[in-house]
Short mmCIF file of N, CA and C in Angstrom, two decimals:
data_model
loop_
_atom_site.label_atom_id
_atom_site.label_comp_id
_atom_site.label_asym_id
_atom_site.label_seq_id
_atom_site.Cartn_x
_atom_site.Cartn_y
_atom_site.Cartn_z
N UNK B 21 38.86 -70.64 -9.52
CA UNK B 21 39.16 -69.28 -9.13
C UNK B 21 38.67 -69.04 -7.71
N UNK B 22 39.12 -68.32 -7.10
CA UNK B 22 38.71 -67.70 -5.70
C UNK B 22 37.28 -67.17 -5.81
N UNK B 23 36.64 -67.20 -4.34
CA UNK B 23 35.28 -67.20 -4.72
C UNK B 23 34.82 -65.52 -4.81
N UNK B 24 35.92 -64.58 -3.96
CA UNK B 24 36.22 -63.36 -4.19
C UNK B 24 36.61 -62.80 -5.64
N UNK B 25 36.71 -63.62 -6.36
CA UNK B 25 36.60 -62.80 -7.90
C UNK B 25 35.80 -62.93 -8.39
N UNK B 26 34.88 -63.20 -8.19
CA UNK B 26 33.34 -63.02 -8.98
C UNK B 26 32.99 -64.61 -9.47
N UNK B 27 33.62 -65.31 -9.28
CA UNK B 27 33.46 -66.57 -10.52
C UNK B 27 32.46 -67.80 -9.51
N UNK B 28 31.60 -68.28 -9.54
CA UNK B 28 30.79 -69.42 -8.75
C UNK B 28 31.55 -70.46 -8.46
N UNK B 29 31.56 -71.50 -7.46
CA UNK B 29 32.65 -72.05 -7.52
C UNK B 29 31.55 -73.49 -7.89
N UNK B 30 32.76 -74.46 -8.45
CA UNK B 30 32.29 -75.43 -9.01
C UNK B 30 31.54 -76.39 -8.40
N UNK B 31 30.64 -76.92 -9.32
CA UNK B 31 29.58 -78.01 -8.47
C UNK B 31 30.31 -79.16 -8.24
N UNK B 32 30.85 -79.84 -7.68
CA UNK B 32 31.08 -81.21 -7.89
C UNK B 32 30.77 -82.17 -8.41
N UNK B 33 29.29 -82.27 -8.52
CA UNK B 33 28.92 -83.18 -9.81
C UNK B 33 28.97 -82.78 -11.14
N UNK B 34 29.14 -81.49 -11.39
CA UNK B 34 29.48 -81.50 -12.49
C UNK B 34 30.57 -82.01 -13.41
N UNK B 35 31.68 -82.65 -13.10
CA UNK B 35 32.66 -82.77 -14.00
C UNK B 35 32.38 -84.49 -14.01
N UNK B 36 31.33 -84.81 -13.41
CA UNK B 36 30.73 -86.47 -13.44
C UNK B 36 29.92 -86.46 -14.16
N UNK B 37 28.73 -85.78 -14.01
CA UNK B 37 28.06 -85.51 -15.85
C UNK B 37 28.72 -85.40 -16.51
N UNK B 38 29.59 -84.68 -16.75
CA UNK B 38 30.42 -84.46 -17.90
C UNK B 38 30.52 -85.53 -18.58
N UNK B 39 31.46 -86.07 -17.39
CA UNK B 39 32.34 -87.37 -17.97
C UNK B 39 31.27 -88.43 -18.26
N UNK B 40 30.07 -88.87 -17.85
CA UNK B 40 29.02 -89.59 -18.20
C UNK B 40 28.36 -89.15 -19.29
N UNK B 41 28.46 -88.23 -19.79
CA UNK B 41 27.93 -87.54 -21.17
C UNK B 41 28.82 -88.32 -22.33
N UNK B 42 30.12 -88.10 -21.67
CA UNK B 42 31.19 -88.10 -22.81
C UNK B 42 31.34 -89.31 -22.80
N UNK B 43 31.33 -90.36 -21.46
CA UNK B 43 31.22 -92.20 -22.05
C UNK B 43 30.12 -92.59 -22.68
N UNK B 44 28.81 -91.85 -22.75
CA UNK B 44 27.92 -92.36 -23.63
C UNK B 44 27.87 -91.65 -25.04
N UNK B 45 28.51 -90.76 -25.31
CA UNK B 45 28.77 -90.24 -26.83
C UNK B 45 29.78 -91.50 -27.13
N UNK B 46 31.04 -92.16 -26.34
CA UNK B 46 31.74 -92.54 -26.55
C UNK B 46 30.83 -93.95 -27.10
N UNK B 47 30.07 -93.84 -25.97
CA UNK B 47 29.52 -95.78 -26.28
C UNK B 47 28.92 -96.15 -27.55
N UNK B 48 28.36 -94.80 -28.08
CA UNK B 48 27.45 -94.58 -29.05
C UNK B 48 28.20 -94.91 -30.38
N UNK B 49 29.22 -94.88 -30.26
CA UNK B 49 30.25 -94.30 -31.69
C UNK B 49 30.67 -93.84 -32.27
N UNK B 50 29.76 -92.67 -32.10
CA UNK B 50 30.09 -91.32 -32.50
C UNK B 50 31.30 -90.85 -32.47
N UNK B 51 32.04 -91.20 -31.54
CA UNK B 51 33.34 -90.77 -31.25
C UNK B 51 34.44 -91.64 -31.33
N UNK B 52 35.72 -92.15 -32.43
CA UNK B 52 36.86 -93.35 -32.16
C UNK B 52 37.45 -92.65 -31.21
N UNK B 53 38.06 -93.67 -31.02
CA UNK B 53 39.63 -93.64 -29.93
C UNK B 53 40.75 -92.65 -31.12
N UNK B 54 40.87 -91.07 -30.77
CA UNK B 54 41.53 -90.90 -31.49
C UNK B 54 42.27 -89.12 -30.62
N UNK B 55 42.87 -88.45 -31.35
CA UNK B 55 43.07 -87.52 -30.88
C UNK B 55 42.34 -86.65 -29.87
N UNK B 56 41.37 -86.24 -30.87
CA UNK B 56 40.50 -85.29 -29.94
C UNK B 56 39.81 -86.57 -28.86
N UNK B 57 39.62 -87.68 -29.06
CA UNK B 57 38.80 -88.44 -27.51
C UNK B 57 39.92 -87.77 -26.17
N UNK B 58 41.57 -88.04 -26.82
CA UNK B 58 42.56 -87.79 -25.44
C UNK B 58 42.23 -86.45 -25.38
N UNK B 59 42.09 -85.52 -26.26
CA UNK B 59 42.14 -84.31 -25.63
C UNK B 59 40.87 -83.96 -24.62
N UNK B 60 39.60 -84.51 -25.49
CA UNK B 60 38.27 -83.96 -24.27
C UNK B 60 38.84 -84.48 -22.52
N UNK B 61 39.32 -85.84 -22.96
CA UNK B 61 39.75 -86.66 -21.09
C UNK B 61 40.61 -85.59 -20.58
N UNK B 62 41.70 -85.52 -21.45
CA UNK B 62 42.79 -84.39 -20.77
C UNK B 62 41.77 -83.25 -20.04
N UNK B 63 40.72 -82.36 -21.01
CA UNK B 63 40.17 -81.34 -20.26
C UNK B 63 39.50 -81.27 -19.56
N UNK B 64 38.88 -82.88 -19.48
CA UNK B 64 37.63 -83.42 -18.44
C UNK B 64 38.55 -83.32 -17.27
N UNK B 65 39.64 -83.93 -17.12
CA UNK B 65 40.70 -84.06 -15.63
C UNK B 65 41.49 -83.07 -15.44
N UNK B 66 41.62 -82.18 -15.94
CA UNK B 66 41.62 -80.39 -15.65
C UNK B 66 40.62 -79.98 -14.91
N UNK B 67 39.48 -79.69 -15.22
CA UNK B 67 38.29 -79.55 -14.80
C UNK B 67 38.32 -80.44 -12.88
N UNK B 68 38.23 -81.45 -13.47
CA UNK B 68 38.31 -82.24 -11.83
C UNK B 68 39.12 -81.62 -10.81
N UNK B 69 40.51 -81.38 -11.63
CA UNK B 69 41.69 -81.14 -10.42
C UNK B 69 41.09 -79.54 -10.41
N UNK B 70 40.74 -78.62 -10.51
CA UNK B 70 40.36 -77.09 -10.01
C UNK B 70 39.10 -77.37 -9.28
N UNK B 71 38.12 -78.31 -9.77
CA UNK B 71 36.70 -78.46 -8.74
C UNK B 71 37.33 -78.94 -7.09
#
């Protein structure tokens, strides 16, 4: 969002934690290769393209 609407604008490292959060839930097992894994990536690289 524009920085004129009230909203903070994004950190840049944040959507790299993210994604380092989410390869080590991944590494862990916790999580298969399955629907929801594509959907978190899909929203992780949403996230990227607006930062």
């Amino acid at each position: 969002m524009h920085p004129t609407q009230g909203h903070p604008q994004p950190r840049p490292h944040a959507t790299t934690l993210l994604r380092d959060v989410w390869n080590e839930m991944i590494s862990t097992g916790l999580f298969e290769v399955s629907a929801g894994e594509r959907f978190v990536e899909h929203m992780i690289e949403r996230i990227e393209r607006r930062a």
